[in-house]
Backbone as CSV, one residue per row, in Angstrom:
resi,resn,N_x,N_y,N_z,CA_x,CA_y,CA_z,C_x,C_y,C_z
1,UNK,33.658,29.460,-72.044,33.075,28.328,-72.771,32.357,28.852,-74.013
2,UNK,32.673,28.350,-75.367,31.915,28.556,-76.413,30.994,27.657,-76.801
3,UNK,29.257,28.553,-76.788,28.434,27.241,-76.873,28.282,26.825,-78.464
4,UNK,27.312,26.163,-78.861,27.338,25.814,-80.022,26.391,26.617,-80.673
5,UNK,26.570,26.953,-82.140,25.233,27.969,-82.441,24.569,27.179,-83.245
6,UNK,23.022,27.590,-82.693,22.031,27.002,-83.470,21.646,28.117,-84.502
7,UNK,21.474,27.216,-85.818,21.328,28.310,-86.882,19.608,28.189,-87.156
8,UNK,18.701,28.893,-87.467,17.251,29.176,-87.549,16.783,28.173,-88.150
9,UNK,17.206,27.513,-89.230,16.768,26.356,-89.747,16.989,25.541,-88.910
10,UNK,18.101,24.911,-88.194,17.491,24.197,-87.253,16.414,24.122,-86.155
11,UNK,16.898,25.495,-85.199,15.368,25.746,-84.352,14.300,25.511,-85.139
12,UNK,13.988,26.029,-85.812,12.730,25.769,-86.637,11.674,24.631,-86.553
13,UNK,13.087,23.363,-87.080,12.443,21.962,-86.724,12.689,21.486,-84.840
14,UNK,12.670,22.302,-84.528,12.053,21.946,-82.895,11.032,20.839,-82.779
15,UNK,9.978,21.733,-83.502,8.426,21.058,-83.349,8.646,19.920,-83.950
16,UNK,9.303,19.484,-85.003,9.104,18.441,-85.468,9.875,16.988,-84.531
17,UNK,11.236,17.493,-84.395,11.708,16.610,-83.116,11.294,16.347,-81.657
18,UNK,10.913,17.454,-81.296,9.813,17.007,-80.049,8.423,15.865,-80.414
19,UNK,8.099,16.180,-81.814,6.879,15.146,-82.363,8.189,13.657,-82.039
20,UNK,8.703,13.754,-82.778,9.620,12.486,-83.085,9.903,11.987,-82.087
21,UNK,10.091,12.552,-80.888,10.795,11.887,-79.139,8.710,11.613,-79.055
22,UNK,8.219,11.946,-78.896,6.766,11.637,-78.444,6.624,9.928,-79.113
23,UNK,6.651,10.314,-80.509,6.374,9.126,-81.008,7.107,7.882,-80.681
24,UNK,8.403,8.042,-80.051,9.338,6.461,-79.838,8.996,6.372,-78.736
25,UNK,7.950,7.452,-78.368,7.341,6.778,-76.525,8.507,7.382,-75.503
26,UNK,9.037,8.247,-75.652,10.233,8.519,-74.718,8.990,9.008,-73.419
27,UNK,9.321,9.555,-72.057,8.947,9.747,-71.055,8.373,11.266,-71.549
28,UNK,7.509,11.791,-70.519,7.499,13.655,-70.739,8.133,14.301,-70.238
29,UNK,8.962,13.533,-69.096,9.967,14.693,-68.449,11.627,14.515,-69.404
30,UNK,11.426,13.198,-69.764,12.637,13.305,-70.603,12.329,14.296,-71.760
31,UNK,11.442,14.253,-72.579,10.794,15.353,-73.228,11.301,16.826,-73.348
32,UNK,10.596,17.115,-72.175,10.504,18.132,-71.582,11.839,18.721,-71.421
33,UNK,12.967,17.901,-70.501,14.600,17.841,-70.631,14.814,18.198,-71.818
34,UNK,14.929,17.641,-72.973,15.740,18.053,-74.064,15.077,19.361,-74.915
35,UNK,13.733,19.562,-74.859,13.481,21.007,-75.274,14.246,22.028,-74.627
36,UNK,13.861,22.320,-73.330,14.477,23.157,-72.461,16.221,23.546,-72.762
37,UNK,16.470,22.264,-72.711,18.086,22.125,-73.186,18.185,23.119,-74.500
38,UNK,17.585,22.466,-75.423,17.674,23.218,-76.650,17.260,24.846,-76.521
39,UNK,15.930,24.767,-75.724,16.155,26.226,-75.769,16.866,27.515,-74.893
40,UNK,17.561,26.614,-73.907,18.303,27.540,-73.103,19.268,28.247,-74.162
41,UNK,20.357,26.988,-75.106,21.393,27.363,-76.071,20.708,28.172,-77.059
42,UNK,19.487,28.105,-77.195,18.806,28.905,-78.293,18.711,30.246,-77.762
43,UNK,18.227,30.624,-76.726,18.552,31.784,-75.937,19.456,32.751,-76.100
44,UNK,20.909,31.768,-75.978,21.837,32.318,-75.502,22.448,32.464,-76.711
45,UNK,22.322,32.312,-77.849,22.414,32.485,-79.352,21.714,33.208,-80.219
46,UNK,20.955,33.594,-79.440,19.933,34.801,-80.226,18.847,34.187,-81.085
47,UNK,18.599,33.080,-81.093,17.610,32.136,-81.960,16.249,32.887,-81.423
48,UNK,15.147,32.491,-82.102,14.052,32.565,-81.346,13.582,31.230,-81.567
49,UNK,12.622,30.800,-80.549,11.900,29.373,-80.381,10.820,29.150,-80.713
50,UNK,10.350,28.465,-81.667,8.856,28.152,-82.288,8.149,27.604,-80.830
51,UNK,7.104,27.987,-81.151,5.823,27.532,-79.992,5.800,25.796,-80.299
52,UNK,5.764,25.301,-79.519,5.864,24.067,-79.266,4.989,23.327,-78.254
53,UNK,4.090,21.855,-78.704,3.110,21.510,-77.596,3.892,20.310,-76.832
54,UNK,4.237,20.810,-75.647,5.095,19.856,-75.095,3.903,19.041,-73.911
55,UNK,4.393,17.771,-73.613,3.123,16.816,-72.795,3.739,17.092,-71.666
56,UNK,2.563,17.095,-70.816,2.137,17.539,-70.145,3.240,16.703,-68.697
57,UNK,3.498,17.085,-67.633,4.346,16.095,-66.724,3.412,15.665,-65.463
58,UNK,3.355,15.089,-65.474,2.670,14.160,-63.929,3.532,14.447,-63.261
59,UNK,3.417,15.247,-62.033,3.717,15.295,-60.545,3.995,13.356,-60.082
60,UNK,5.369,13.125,-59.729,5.412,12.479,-59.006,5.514,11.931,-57.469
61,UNK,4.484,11.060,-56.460,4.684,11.460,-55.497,5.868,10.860,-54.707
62,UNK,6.298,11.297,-53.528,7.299,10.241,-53.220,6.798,8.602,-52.631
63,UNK,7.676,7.962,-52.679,6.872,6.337,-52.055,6.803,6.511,-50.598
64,UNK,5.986,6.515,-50.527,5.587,6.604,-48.408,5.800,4.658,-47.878
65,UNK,6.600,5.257,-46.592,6.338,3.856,-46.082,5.025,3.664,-44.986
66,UNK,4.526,2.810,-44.748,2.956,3.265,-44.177,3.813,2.499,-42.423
67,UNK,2.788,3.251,-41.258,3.168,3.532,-40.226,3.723,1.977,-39.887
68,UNK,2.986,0.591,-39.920,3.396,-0.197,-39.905,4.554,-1.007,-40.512
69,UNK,5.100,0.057,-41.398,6.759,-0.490,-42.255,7.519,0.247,-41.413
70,UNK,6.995,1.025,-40.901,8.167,1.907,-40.092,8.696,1.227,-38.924
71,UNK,7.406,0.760,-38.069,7.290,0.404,-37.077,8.439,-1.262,-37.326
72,UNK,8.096,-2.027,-37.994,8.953,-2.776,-38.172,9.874,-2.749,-38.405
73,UNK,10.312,-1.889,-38.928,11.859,-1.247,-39.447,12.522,-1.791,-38.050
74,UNK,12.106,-0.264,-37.579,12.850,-0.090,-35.974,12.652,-0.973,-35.123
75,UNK,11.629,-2.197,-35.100,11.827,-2.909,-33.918,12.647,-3.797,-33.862
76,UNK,13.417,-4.424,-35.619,13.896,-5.639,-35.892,15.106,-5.103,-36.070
77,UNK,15.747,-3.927,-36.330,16.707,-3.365,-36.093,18.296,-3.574,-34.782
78,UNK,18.660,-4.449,-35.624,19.802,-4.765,-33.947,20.453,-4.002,-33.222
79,UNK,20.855,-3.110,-34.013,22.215,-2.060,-33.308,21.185,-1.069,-32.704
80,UNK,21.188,-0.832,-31.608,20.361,0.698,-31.238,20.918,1.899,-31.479
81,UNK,22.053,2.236,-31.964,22.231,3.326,-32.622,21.352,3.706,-33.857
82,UNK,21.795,2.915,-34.803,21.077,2.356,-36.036,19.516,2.440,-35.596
83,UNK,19.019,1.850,-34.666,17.498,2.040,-34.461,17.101,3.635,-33.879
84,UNK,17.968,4.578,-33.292,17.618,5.782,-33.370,18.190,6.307,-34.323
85,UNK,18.791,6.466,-34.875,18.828,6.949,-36.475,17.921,6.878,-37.101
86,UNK,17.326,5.542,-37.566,16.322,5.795,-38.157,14.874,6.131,-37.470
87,UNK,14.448,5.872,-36.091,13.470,6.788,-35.428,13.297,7.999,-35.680
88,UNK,14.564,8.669,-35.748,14.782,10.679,-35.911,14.513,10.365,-36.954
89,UNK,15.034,10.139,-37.674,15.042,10.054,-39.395,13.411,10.266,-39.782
90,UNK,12.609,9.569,-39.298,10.951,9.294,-39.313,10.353,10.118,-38.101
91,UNK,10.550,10.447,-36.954,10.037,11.293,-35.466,9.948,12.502,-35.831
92,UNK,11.319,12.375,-36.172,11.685,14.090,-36.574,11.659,15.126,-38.076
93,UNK,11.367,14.022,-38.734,11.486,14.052,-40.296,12.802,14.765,-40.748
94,UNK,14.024,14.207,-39.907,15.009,15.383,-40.263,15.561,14.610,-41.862
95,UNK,16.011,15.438,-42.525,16.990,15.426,-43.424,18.606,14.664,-42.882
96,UNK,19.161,14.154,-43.601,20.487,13.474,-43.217,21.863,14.392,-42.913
97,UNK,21.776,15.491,-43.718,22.693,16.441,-43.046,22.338,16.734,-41.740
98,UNK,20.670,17.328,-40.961,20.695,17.467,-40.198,20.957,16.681,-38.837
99,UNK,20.754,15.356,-39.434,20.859,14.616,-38.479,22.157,14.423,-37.659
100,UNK,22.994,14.517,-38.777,24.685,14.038,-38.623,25.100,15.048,-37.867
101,UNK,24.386,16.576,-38.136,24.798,17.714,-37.269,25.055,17.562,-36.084
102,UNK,23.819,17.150,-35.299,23.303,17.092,-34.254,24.428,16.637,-33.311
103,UNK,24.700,17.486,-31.841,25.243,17.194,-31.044,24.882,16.262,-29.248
104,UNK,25.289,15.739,-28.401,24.595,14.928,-27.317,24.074,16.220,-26.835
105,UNK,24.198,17.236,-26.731,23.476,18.456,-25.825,22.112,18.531,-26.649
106,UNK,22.095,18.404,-28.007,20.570,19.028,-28.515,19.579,17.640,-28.302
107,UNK,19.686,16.911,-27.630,18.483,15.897,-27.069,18.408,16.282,-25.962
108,UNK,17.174,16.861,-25.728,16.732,16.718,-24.251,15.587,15.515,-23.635
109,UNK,16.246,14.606,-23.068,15.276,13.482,-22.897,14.403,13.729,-21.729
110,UNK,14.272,15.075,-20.611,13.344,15.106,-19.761,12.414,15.866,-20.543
111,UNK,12.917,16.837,-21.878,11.568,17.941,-21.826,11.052,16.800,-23.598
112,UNK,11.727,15.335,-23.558,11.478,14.685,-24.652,11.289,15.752,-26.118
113,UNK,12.889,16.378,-26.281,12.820,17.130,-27.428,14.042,17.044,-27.877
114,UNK,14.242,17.327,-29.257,15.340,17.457,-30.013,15.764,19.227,-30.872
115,UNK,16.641,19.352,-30.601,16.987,20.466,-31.191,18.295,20.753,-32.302
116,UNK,17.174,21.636,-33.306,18.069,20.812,-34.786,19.039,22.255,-34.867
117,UNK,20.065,22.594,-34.924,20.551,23.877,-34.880,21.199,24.309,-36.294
118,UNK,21.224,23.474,-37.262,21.518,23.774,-38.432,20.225,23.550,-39.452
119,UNK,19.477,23.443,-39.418,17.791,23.554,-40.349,18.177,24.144,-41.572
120,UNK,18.543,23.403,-42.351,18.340,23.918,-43.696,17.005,24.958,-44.107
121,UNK,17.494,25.991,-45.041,16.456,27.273,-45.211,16.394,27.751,-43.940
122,UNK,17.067,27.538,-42.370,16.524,28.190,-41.364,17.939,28.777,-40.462
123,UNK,17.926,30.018,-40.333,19.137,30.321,-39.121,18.886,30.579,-38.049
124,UNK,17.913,29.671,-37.490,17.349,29.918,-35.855,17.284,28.254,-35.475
125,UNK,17.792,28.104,-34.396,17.827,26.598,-34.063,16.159,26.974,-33.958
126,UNK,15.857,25.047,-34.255,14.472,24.610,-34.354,14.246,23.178,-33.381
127,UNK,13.783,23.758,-32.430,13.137,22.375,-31.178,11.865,21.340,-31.570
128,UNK,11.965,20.433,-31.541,10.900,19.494,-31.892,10.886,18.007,-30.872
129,UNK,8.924,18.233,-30.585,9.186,16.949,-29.610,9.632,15.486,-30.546
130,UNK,9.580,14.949,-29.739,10.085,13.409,-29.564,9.140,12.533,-29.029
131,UNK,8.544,11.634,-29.778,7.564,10.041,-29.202,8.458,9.583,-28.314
132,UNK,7.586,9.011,-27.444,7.753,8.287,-26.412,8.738,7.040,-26.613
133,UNK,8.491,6.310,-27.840,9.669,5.323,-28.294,10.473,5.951,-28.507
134,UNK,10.800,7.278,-29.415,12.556,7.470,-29.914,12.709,8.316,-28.505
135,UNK,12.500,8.705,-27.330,12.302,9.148,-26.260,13.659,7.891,-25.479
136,UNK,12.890,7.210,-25.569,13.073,5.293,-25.110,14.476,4.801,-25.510
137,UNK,14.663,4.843,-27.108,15.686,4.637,-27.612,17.078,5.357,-27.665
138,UNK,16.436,6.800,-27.613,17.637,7.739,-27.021,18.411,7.362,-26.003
139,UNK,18.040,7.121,-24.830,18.114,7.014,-23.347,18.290,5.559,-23.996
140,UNK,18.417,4.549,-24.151,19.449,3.608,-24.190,20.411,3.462,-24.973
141,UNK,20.453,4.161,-26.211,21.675,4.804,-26.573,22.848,5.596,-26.327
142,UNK,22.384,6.474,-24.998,23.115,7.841,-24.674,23.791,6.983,-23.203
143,UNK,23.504,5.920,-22.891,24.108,5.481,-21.694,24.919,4.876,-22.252
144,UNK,24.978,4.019,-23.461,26.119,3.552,-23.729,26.981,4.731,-24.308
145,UNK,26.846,5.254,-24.745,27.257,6.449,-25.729,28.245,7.629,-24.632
146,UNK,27.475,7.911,-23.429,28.505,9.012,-22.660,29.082,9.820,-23.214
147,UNK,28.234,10.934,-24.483,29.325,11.744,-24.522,29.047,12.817,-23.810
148,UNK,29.708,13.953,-24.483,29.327,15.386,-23.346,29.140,16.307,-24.506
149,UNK,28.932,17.635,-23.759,28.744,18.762,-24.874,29.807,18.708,-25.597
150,UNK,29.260,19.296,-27.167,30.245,19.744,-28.353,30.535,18.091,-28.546
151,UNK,29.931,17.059,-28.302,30.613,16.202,-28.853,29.282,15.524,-30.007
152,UNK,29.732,14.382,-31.072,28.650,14.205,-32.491,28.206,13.315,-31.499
153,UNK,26.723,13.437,-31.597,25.566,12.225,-31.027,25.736,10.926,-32.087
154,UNK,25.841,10.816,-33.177,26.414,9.883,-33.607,27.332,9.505,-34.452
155,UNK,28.155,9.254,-34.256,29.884,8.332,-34.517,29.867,7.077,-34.512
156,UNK,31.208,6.838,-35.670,30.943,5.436,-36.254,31.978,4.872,-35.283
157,UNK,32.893,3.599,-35.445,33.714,2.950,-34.617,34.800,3.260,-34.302
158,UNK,35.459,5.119,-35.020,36.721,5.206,-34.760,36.443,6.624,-34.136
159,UNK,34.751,6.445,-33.342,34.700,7.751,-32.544,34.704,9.386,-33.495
160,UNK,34.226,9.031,-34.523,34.309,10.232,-35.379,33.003,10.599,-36.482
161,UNK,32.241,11.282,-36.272,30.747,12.201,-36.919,30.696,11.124,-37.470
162,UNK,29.023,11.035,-37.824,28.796,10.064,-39.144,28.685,10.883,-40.358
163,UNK,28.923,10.529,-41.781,28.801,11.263,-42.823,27.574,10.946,-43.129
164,UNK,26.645,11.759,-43.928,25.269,11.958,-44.405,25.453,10.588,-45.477
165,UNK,26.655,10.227,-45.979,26.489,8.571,-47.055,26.824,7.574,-46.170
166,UNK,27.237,7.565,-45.063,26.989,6.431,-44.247,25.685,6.375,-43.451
167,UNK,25.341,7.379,-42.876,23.667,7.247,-42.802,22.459,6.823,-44.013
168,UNK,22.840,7.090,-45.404,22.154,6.407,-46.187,22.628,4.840,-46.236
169,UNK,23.925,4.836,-46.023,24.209,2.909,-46.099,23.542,2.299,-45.307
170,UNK,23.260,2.842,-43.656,22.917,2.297,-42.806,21.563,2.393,-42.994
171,UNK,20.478,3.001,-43.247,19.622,2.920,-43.741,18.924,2.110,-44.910
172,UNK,19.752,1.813,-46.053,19.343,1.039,-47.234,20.074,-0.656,-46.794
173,UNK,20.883,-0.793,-45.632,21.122,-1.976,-45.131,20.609,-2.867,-44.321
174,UNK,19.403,-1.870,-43.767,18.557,-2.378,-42.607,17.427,-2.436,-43.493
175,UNK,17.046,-1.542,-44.128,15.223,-1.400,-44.661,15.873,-3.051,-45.939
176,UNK,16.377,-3.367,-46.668,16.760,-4.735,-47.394,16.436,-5.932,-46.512
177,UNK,17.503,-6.176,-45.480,17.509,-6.538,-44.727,16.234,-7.046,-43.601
178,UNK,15.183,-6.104,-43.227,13.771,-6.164,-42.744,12.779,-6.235,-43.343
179,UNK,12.817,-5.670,-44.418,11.648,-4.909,-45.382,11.145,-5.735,-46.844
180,UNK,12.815,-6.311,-47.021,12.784,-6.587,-48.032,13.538,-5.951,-49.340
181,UNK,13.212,-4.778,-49.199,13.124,-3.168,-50.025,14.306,-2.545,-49.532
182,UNK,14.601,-1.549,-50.935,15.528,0.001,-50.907,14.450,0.835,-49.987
183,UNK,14.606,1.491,-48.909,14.033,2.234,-48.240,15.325,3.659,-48.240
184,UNK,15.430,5.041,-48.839,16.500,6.033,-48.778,16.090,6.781,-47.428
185,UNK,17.275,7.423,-46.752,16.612,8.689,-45.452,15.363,9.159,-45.761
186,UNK,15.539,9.740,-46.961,14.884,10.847,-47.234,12.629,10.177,-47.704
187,UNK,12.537,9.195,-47.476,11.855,8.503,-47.786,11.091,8.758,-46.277
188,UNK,11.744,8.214,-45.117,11.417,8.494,-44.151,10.549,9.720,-43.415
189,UNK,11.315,10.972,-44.204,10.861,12.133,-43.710,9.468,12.165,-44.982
190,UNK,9.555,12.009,-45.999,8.159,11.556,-46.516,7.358,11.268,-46.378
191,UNK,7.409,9.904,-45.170,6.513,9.127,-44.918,5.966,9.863,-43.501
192,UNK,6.713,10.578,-42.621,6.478,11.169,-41.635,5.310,12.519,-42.246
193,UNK,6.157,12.977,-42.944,4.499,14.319,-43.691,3.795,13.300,-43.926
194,UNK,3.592,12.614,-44.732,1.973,11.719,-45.057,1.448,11.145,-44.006
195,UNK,2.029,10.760,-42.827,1.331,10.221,-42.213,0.475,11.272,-41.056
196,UNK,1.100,12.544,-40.994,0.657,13.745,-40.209,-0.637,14.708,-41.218
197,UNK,-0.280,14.185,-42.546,-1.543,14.716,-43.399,-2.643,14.060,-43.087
198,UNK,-2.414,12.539,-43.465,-3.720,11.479,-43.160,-4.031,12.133,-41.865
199,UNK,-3.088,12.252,-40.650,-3.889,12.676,-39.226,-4.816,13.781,-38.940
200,UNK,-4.959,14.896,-40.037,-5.620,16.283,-40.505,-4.881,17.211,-39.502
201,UNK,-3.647,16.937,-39.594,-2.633,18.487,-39.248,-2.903,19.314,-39.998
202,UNK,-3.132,20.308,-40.304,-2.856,21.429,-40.565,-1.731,21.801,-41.314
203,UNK,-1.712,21.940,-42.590,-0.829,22.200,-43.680,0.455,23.365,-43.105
204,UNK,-0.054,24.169,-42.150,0.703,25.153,-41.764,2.053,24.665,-40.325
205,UNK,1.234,24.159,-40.000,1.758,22.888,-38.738,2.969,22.204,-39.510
206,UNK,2.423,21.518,-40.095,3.320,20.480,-40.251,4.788,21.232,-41.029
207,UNK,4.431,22.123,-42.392,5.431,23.199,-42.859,6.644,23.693,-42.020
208,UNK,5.734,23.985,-40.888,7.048,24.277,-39.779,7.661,23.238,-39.208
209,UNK,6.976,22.324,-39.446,7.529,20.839,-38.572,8.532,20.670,-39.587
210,UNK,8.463,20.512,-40.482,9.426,20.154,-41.740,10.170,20.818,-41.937
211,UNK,10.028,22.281,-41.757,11.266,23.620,-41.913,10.907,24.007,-43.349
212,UNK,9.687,23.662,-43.888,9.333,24.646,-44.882,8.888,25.657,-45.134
213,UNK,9.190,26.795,-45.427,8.847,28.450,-45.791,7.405,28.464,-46.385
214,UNK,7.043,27.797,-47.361,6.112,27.897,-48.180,5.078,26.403,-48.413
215,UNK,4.240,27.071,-48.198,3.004,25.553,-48.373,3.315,24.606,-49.396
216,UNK,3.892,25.428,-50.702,3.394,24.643,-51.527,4.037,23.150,-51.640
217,UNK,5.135,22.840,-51.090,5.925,21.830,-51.034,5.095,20.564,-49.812
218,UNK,4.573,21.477,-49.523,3.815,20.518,-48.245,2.600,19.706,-49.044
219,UNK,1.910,20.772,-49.422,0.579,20.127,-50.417,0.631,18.912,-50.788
220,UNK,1.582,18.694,-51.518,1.906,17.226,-51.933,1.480,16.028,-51.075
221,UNK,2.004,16.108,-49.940,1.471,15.214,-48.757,0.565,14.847,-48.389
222,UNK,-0.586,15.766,-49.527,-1.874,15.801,-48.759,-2.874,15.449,-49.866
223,UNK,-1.922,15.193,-50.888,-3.002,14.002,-52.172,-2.918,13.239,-51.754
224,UNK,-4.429,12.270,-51.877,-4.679,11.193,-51.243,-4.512,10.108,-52.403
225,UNK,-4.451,8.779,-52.000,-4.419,7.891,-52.869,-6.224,7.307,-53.726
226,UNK,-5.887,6.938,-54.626,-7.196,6.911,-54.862,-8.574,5.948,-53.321
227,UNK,-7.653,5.153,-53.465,-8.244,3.936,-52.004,-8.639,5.090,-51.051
228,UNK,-7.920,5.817,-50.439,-7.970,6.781,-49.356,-9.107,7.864,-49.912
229,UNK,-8.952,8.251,-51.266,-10.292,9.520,-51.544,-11.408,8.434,-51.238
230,UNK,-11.485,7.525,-52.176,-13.064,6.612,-51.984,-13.294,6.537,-50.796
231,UNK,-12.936,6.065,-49.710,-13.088,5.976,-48.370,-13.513,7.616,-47.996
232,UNK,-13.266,8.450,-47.790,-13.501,9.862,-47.895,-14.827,10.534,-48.761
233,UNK,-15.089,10.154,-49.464,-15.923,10.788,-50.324,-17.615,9.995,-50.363
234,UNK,-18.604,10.857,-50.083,-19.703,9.836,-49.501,-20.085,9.463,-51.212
235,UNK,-20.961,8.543,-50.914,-21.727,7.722,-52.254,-22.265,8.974,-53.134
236,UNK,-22.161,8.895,-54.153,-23.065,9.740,-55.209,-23.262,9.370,-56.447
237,UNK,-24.183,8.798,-55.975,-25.917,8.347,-57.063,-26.264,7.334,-55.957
C-alpha cells in the first residue's frame, strides 16, 4: 500500500485545522481521531508534527441498568431460555462469546456454579457462583433442555449453538419489549460491576470476577454518580 505524502507545509497547518474542527463544535474524540490519523501518516512519511493543544476527552461511562431494571427484565421475560440468558448475562457478568461457549456439563446446579472454560485473556477454566434465582432458572431450563456432556447449553430451534448476534437479538428484543429501551449483552455485565462496586467489593474481587488482569479497567465502576457522592460525603460548612 502506498500512503499519501504529507509535504511540511501542510503538517505545519495542523494547529490551525485542529483550531478549525474545535470551532464548528465537532466532538473531542472526533478531534482527537483525525489528529492522530494525520499523524500516524505523518510518521510514516518522515514529517515531523507541530505541538498541538488538543481538548481534552471525557471518559465515558457505560449506561448501568440499576438492580431493579434487571430484575424486571427477567421476570417479564416469557421464554425461560431467554430468561437465563439474560440472568448469566447479569449473575455472571459473562461476555456473549462466553456465554454461547458454555456447555450443559459447566453448570453445576448442586454446588450452584458455573464454569466458564473459554475466559477471554484467561487459559484456565474460571468457576463462578450462581444466585439463587439463575440457580432456579437453570433447573427449569435444563429439564426441558436434556442435554448431556459436550453438548451447547444453549441452542436455537434447529438444535444448533447460539451465535454471540443472536444472543444480542434476543437481548435487544426483550429489554424494548419490557423496558422500553435498547438494553446490549454487554450492558449487563456493566451493570453487574456497578452494582458489586456500590456493594464495597473490593476492586481486586470483583477484577477476578470479571476476568480482568489489571485494575485499571475495573476503576471505572467505581465512579460514583454525582447523587451517589452527595449521599456519601458528610456536610461541609
Amino acid at each position: 500500500m502506498e500512503w499519501a505524502k504529507l509535504d511540511r507545509a501542510t503538517v505545519s497547518k495542523l494547529p490551525e485545522f485542529i483550531d478549525y474542527l474545535k470551532q464548528r463544535g465537532l466532538a473531542p474524540s472526533t478531534i482527537n481521531v483525525a489528529y492522530h490519523s494525520v499523524k500516524r501518516i505523518a510518521e510514516i512519511t518522515g514529517e515531523e508534527i507541530p505541538r498541538v493543544s488538543l481538548p481534552p476527552v471525557e471518559e465515558k461511562l457505560p449506561h448501568i441498568l440499576s438492580k431493579e431494571e434487571v430484575e424486571k427484565l427477567i421476570n417479564n421475560i416469557a421464554n425461560v431460555r431467554d430468561q437465563c440468558i439474560v440472568a448469566l448475562l447479569y449473575d455472571a457478568a459473562l461476555r456473549r462469546g462466553e456465554l454461547v461457549a458454555l456447555n450443559c456439563e459447566d453448570v453445576n446446579l448442586k454446588e450452584k456454579t458455573i464454569t466458564i472454560r473459554r475466559r477471554e485473556k484467561e487459559a484456565y477454566p474460571h468457576t463462578l457462583p450462581l444466585s439463587e434465582r439463575t440457580v432456579r432458572l437453570l433447573r427449569s431450563y435444563l429439564k426441558l433442555r436434556k442435554c448431556g456432556k459436550g453438548e451447547a447449553l444453549f441452542v436455537n430451534d434447529r438444535n444448533e449453538r447460539l451465535s454471540p448476534s443472536t444472543v444480542y437479538d434476543i437481548v435487544k428484543r426483550w429489554s424494548r419489549r419490557v423496558l422500553g429501551k435498547h438494553v446490549h449483552p454487554h450492558q449487563l455485565r456493566h451493570s453487574c460491576a456497578s452494582f458489586l462496586c456500590k456493594n464495597d467489593i473490593p476492586l481486586n474481587v470483583i477484577a477476578d470476577f470479571l476476568g480482568h488482569k489489571s485494575l485499571g479497567t475495573v476503576r471505572r465502576y467505581a465512579r460514583l454518580t454525582p447523587t451517589d457522592l452527595q449521599k456519601r460525603l458528610p456536610e461541609r460548612v
